[in-house]
CSV table of C-alpha atoms and ligand atoms in Angstrom, one decimal:
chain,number,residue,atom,x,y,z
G,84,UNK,CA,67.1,31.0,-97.2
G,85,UNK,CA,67.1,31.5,-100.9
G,86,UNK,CA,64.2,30.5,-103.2
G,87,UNK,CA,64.4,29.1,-107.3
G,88,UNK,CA,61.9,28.1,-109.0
G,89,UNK,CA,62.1,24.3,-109.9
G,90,UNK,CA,62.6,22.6,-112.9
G,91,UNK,CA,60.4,19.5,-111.9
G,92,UNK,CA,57.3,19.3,-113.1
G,93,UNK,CA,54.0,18.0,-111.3
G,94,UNK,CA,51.6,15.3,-111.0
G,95,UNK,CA,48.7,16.1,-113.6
G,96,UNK,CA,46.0,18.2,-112.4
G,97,UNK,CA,45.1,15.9,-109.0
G,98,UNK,CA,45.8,18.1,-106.0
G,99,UNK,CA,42.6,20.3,-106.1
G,100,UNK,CA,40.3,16.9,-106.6
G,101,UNK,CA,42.1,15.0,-103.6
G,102,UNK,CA,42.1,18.4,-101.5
G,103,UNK,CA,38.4,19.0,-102.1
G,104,UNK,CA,37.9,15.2,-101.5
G,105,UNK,CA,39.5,15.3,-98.6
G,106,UNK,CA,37.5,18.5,-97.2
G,107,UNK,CA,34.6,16.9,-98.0
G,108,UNK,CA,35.6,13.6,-95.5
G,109,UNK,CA,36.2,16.4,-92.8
G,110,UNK,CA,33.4,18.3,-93.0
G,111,UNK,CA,31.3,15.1,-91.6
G,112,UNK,CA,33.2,15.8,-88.2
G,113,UNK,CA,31.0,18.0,-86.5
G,114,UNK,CA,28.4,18.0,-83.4
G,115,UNK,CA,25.6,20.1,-84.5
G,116,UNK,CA,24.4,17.9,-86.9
G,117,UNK,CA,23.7,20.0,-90.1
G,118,UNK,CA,26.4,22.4,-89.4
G,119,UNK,CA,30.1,22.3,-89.5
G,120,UNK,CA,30.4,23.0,-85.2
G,121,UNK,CA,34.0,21.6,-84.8
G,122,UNK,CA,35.8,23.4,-82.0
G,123,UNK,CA,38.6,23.0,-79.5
G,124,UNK,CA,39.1,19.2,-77.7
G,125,UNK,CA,35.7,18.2,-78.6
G,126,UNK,CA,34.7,14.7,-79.7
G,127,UNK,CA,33.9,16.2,-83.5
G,128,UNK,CA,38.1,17.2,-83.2
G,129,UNK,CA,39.3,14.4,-82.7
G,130,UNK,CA,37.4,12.5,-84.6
G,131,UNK,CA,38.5,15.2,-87.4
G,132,UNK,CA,42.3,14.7,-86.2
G,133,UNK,CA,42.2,10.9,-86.3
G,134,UNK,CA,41.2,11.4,-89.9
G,135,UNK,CA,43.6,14.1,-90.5
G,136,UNK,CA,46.4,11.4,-88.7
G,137,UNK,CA,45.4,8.8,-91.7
G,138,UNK,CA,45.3,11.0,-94.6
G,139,UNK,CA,49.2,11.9,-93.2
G,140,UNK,CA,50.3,8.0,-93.2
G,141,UNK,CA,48.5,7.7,-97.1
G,142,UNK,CA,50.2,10.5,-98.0
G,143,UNK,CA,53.5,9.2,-96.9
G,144,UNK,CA,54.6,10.3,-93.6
G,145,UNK,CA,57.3,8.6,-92.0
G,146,UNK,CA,56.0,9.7,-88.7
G,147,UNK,CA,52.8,10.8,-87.3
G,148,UNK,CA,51.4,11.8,-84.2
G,149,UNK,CA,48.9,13.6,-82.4
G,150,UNK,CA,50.6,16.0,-79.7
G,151,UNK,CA,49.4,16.6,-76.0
G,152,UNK,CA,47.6,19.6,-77.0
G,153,UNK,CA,46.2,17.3,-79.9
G,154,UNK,CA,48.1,18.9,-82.9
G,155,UNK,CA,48.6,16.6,-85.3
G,156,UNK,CA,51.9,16.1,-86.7
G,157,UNK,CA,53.0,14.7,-89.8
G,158,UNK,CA,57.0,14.5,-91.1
G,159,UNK,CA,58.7,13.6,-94.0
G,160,UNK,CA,62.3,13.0,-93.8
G,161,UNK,CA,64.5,15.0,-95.8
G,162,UNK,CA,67.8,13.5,-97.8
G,163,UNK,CA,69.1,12.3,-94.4
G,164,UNK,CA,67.2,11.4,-90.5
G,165,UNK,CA,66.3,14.4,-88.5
G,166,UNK,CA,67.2,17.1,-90.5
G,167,UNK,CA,65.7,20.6,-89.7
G,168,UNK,CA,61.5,20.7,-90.9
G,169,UNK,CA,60.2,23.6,-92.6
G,170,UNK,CA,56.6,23.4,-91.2
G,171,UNK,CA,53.7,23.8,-93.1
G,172,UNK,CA,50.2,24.0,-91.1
G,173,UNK,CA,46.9,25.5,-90.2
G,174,UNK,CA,43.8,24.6,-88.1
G,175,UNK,CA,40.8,22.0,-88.0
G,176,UNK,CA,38.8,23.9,-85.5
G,177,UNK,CA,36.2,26.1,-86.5
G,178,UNK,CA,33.6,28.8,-85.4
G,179,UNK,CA,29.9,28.0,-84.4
G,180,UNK,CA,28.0,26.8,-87.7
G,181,UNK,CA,31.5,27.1,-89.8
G,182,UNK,CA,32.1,26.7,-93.4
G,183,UNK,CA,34.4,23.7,-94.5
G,184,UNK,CA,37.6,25.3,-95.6
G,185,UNK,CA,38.8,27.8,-92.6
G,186,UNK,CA,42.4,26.2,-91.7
G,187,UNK,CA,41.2,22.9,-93.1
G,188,UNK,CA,42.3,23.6,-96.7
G,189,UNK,CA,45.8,24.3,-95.5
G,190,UNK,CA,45.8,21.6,-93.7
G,191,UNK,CA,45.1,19.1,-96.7
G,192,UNK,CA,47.5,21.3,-99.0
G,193,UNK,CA,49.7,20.5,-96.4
G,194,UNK,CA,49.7,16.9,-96.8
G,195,UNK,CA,49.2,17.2,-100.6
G,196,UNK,CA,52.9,18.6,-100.7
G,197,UNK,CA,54.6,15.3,-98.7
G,198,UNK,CA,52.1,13.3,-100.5
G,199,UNK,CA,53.7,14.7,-103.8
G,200,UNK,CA,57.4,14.5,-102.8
G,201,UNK,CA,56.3,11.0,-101.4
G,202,UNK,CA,54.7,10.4,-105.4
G,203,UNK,CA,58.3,11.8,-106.9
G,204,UNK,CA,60.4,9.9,-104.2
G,205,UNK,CA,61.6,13.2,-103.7
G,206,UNK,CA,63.9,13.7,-100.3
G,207,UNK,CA,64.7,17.5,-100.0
G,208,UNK,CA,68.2,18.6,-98.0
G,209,UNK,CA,65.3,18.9,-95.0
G,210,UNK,CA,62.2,17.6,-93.7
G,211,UNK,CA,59.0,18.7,-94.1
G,212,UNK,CA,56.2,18.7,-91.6
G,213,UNK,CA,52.5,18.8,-91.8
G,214,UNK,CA,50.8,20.4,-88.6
G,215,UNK,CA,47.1,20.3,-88.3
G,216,UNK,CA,46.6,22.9,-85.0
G,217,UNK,CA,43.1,22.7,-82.7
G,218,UNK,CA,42.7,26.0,-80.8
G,219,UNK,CA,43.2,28.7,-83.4
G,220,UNK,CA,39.6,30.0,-83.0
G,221,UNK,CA,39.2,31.1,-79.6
G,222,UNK,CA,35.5,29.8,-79.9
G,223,UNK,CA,35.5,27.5,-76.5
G,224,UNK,CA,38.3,28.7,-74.2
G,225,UNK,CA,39.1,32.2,-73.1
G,226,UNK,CA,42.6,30.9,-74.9
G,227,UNK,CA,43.6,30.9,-78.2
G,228,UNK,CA,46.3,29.6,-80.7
G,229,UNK,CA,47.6,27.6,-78.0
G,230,UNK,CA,48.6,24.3,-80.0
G,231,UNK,CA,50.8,26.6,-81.9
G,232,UNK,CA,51.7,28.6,-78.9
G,233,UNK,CA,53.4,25.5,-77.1
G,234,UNK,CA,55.4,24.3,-79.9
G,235,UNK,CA,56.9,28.2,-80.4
G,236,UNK,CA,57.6,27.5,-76.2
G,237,UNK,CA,54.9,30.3,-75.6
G,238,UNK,CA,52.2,28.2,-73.6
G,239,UNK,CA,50.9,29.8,-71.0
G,240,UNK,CA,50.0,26.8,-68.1
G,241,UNK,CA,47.3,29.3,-66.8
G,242,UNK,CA,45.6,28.7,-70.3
G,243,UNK,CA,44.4,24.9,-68.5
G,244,UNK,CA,42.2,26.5,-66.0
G,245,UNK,CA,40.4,28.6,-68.7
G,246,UNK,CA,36.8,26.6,-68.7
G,247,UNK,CA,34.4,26.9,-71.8
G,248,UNK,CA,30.6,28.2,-71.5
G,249,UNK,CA,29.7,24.7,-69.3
G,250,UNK,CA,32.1,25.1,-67.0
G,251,UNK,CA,34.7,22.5,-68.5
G,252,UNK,CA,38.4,23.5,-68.1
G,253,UNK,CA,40.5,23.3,-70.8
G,254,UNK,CA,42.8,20.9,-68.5
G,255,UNK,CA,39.6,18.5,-68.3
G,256,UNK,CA,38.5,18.7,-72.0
G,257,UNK,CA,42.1,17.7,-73.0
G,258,UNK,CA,42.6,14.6,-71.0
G,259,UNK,CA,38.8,13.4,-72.4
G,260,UNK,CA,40.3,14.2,-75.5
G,261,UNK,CA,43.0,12.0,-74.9
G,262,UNK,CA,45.9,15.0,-74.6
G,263,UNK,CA,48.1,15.2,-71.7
G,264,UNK,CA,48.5,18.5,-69.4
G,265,UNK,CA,52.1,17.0,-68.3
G,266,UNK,CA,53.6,16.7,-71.8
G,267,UNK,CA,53.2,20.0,-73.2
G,268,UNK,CA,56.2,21.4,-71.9
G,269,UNK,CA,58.2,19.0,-73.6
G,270,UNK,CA,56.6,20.6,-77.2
G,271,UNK,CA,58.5,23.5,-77.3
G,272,UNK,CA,60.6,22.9,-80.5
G,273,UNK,CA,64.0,23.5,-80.7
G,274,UNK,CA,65.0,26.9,-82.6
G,275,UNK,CA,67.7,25.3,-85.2
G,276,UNK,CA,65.0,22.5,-85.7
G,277,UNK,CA,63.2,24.3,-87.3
G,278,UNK,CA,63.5,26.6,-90.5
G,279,UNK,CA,60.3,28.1,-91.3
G,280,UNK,CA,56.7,28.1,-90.8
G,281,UNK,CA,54.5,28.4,-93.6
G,282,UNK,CA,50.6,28.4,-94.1
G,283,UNK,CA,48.2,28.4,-96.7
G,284,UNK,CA,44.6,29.7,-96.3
G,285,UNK,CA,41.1,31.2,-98.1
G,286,UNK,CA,41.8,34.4,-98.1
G,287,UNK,CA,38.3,35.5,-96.2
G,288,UNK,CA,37.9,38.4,-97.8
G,289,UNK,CA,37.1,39.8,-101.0
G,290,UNK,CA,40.2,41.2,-102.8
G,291,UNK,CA,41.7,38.1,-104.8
G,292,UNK,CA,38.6,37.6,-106.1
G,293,UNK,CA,38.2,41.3,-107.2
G,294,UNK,CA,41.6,41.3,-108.8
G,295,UNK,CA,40.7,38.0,-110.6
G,296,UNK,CA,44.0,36.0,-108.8
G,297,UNK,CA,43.7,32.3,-107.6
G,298,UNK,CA,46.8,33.4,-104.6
G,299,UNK,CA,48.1,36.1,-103.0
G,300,UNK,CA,51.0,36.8,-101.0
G,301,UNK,CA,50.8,37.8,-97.4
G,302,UNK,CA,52.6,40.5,-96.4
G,303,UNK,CA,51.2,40.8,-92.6
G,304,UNK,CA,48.6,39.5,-90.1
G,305,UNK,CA,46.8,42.2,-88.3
G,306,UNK,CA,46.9,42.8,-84.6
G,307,UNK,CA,43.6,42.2,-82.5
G,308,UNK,CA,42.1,42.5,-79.1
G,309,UNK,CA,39.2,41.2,-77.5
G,310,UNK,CA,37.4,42.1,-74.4
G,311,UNK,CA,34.7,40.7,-72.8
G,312,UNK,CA,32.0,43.2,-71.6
G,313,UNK,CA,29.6,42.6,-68.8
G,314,UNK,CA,26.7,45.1,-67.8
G,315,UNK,CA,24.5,44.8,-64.5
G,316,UNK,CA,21.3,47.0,-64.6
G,317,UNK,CA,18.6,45.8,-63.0
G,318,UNK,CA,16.1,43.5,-63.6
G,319,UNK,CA,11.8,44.6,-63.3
G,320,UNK,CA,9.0,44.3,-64.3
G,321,UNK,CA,8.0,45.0,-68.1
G,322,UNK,CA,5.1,46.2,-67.1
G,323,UNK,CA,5.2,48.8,-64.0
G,324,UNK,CA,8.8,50.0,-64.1
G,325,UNK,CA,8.3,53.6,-65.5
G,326,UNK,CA,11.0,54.2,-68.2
G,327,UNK,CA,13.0,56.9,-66.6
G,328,UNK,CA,13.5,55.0,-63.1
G,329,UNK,CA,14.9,52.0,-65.4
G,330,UNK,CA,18.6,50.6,-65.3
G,331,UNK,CA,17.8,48.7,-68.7
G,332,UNK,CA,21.1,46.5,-68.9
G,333,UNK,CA,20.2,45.7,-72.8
G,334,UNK,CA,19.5,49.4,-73.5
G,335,UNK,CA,22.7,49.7,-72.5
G,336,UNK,CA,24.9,47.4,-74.3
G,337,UNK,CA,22.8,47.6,-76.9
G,338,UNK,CA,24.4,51.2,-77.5
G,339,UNK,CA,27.5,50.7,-76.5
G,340,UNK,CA,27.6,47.7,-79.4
G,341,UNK,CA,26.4,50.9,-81.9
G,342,UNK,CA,29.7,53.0,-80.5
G,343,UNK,CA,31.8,49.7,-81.1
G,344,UNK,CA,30.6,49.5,-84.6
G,345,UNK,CA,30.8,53.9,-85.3
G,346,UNK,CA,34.5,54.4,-83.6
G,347,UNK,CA,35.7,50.9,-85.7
G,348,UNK,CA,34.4,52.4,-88.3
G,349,UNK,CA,36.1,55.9,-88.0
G,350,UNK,CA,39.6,55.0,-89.5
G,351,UNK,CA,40.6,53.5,-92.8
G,352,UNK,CA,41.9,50.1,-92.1
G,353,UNK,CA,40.2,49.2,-88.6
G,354,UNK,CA,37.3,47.0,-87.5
G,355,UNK,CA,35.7,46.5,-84.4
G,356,UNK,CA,33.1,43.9,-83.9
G,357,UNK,CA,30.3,42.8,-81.2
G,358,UNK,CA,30.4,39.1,-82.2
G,359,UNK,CA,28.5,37.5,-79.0
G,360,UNK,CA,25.8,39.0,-76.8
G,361,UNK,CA,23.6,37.0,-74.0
G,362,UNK,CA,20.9,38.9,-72.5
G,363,UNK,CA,19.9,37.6,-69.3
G,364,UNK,CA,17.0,37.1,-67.8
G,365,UNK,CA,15.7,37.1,-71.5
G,366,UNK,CA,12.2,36.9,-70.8
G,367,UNK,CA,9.6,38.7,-73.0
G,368,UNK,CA,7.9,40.9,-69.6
G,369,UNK,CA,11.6,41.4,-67.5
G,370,UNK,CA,13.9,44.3,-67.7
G,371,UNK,CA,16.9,43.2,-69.0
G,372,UNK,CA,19.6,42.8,-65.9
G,373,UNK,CA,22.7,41.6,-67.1
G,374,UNK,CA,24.3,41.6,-70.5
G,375,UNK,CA,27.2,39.8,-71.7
G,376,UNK,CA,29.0,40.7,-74.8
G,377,UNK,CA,32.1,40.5,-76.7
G,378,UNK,CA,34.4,43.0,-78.5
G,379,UNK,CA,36.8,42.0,-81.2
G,380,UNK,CA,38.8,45.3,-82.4
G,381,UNK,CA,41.8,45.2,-85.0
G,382,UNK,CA,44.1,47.4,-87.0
G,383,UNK,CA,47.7,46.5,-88.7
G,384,UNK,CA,48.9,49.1,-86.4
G,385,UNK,CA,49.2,48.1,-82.9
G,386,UNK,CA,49.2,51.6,-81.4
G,387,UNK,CA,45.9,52.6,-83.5
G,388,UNK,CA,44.4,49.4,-82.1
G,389,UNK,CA,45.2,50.1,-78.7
G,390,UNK,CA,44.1,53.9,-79.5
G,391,UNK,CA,40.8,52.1,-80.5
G,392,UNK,CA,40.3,49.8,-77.5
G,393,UNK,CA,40.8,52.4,-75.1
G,394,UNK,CA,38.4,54.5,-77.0
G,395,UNK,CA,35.8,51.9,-76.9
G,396,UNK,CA,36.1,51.0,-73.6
G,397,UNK,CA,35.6,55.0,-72.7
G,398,UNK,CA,32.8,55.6,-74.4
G,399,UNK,CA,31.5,52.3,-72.7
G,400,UNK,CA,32.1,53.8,-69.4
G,401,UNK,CA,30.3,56.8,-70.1
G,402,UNK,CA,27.3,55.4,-71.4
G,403,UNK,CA,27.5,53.2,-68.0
G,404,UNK,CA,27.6,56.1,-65.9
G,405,UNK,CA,24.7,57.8,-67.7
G,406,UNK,CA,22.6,55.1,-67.4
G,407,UNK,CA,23.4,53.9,-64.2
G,408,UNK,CA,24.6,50.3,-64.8
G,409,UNK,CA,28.1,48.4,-63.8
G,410,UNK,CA,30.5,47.6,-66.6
G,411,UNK,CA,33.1,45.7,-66.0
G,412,UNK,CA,35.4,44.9,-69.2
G,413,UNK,CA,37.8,41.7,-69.1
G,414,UNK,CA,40.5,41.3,-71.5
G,415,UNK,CA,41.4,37.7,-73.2
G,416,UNK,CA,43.0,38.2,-75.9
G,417,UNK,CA,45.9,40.7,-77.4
G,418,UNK,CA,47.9,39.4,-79.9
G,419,UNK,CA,50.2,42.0,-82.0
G,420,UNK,CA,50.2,42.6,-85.7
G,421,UNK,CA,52.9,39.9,-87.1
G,422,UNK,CA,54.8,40.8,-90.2
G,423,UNK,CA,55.3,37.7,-92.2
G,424,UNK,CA,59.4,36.6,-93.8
G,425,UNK,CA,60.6,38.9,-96.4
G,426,UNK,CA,62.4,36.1,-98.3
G,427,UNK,CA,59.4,33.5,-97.5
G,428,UNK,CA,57.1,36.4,-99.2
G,429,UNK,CA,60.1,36.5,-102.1
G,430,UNK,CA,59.8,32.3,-102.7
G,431,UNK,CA,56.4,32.7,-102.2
G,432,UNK,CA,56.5,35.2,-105.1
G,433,UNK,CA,58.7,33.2,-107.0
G,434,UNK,CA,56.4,30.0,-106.8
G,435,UNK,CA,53.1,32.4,-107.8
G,436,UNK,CA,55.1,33.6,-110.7
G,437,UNK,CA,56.5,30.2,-111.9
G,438,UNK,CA,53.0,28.9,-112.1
G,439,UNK,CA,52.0,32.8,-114.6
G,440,UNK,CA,50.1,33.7,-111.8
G,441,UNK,CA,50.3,37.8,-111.4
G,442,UNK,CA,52.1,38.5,-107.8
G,443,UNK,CA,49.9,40.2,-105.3
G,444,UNK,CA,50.7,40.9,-101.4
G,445,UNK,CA,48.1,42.2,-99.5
G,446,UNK,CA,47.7,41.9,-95.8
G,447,UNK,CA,45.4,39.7,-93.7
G,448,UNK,CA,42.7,41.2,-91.6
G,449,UNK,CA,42.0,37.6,-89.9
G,450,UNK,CA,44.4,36.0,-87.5
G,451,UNK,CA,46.7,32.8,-87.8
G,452,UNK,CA,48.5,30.4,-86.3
G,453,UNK,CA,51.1,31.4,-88.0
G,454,UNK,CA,51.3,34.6,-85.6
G,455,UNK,CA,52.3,32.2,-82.5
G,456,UNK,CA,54.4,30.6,-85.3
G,457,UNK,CA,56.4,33.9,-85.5
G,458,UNK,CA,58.0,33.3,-81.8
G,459,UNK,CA,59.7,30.4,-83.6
G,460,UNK,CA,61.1,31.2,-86.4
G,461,UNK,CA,60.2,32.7,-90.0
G,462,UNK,CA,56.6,32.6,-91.2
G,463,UNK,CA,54.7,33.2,-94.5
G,464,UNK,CA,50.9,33.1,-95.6
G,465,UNK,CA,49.5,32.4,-99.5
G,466,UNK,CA,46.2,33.0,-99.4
G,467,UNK,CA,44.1,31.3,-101.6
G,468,UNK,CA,40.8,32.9,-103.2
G,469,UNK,CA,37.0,32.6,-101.6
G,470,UNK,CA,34.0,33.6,-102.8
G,471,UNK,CA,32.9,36.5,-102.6
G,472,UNK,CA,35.4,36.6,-99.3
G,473,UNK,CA,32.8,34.9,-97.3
G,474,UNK,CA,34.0,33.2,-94.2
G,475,UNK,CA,33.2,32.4,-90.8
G,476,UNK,CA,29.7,31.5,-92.3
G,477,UNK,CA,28.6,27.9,-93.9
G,478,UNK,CA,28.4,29.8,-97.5
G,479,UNK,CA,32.2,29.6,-97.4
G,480,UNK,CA,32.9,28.2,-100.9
G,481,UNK,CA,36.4,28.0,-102.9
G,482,UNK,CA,36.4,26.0,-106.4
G,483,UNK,CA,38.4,22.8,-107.0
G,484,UNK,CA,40.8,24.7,-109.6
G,485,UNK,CA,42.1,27.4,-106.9
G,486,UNK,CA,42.8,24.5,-105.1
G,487,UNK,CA,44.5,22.9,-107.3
G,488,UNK,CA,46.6,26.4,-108.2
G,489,UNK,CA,47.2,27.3,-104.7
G,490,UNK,CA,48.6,23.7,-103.9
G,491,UNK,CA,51.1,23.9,-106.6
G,492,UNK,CA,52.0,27.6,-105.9
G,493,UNK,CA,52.9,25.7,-102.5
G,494,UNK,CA,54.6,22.3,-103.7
G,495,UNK,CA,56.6,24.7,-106.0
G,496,UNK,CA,57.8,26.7,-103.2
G,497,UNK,CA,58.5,23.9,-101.0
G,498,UNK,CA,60.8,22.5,-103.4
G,499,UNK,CA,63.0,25.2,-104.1
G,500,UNK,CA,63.4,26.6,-100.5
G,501,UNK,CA,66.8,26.1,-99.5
G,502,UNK,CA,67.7,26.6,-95.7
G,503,UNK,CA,70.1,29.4,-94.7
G,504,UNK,CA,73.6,28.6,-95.5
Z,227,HGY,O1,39.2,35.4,-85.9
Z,227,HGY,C1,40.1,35.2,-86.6
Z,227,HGY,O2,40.7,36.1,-87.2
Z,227,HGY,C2,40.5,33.8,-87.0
Z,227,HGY,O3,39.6,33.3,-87.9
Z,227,HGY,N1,40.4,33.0,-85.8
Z,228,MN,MN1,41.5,30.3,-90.0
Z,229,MN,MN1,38.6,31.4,-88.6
């Protein structure tokens, strides 16, 4: 793969007013009215990927599709039918009370690029493919990144019996949603169909924005683990249970969640998070019995984070035993760090440069698709700049002309990547 910066030059300044147009039309796909709530097989997604399958065909696909695992697909033929696709993608799920450009700007800077080669008439010696995934963030189902996971021929068929918080298996929430359980198998992509995965994303976090750069370049995506911690105390009465003869299941967690946050805290580059936490009974005059929470522990290194989850779940034992409650801990996710393409990071480089954009790589602390993406074949990130690296949170806010940067950076690239010889 070798990378030159192109002599053609673009539109006029159109891609960041389309792209925030077109976030704008996908943030009304939601089901918690007043939020953006759009997660995995639910009727806000496909509403979203219906929309996402139109603004594919206006851009200028020559074939779209939504996938049995509801990814939707968009190609554009290169000089010549069925020619190898470099892939660009990212998500249109989103957490609980989301902000409106997680995975969905990449998605729309996806099409932007075929809808500009469409614009220029422009065939490349290979086609390129816009990919909008669904479950990159593991917010319903006990699974995650599996849309990307079946087309790198990673799915795991166990993943269909996970079931979501009412009970709902992700077999049954995909065949409301119109997918098909039988036809994912046949999603696996073939490995010379494919030349490269790339994906462009806010950067949800605070270091563009510190260095005063619209991009970045990726260099990795960090490795995370996530457990899901149950403690059994006992429930009692508020009122006559003297303190020392308690088994306070909340007391409990509750400091085990403050060793989560002091041993993630202990080394330089890794977190460790307590992101959910359901107290039952949860009634003002009962002794908490049961608590349910969640551990979300990363590092770039994947022995430091295994070091860390092991020391976690340690300390968690200990504090169980001292205070007399059950812990059980159930692992869901482990996904290793994934080092993104050296020469994707180079064009990457070379497209931030064309555009007198100073180069930086830095690494990203929040996962991708583009990790289940690295089974396939290569894979690079831009990240594009957020304010104040808020994300995850409905204050999630990029402007129109890092957008419009970022998108160009992108089409640039796109246009002089050249597949292996
Ligand atoms: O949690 C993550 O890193 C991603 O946003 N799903
Ligand atoms: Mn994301
Ligand atoms: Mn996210």
């Amino acid at each position: 793969m070798t990378s030159t910066v192109p002599s053609i030059r673009l539109a006029p300044a159109s891609f960041g007013a389309v792209a925030m147009q077109r976030l704008e039309d996908l943030r009304a796909f939601t089901d918690v009215p007043g939020q953006i709530h759009r997660l995995y097989l639910s009727p806000s997604h496909r509403a979203a990927a219906d929309a996402v399958a139109a603004m594919m065909r206006q851009a200028g696909c020559d074939v779209v599709g939504i996938d049995a695992l509801g990814t939707v697909t968009g190609r554009y033929e290169g000089d010549r039918p069925g020619l190898p696709a470099l892939l660009i993608g990212s998500h249109i799920d989103t957490v609980k009370d989301a902000g409106a450009y997680d995975g969905t700007f990449g998605v729309v800077a996806a099409i932007a690029v075929i809808e500009e080669l469409s614009r220029a008439g422009q065939r490349l010696p290979f086609a390129v493919e816009a990919l909008a995934f669904g479950d990159e963030e593991n917010v319903r189902f006990p699974s995650n990144l599996s849309s990307s996971r079946a087309l790198a021929g990673r799915f795991d068929v166990a993943t269909l019996d996970g079931q979501d918080e009412d009970g709902v298996s992700l077999r049954r929430a995909l065949v409301d949603f119109g997918g098909d359980p039988d036809g994912i198998a046949g999603l696996a992509r073939a490995r010379d169909s494919v030349l490269a995965y790339v994906e462009l994303h806010i950067e949800q976090g605070p270091v563009l924005e510190a260095r005063d750069l619209p991009v970045g370049v990726v260099t990795a995506i960090n490795g995370a683990s996530r457990r899901r911690l149950t403690v059994a105390g006992e429930a009692g009465h508020a009122g006559t249970v003297p303190m020392a003869l308690r088994r306070d299941a909340l007391a409990a967690a509750a400091e085990m969640a403050v060793a989560v946050e002091r041993l993630g805290a202990a080394q330089a580059d890794t977190v460790a998070t307590v992101g959910r936490f359901v107290v039952e009974p949860g009634a003002v005059n009962v002794i908490p019995g049961r608590v349910l929470f969640t551990l979300d522990a990363r590092s770039p290194d994947d022995g430091v984070r295994t070091r860390l989850v092991e020391a976690i779940e340690q300390e968690c034992r200990a504090i169980a035993a001292r205070r007399r409650v059950e812990l059980t801990v159930e692992p869901f996710y482990d996904a290793p760090a994934s080092p993104c393409d050296p020469e994707i990071r180079a064009g990457l480089a070379a497209a931030v440069r064309g555009r007198q954009i100073p180069v930086l790589e830095l690494p990203s602390g929040a996962g991708h698709d583009a990790m289940a993406m690295a089974a396939l074949c290569p894979t690079g990130m831009l990240f594009v700049r957020c304010k104040g690296g808020i994300s995850h949170n409905p204050a999630e806010s990029m402007t129109q002309a890092d957008a419009e940067a970022a998108i160009a950076v992108l089409v640039d690239f796109v246009r002089g990547f050249r597949p292996p010889a």
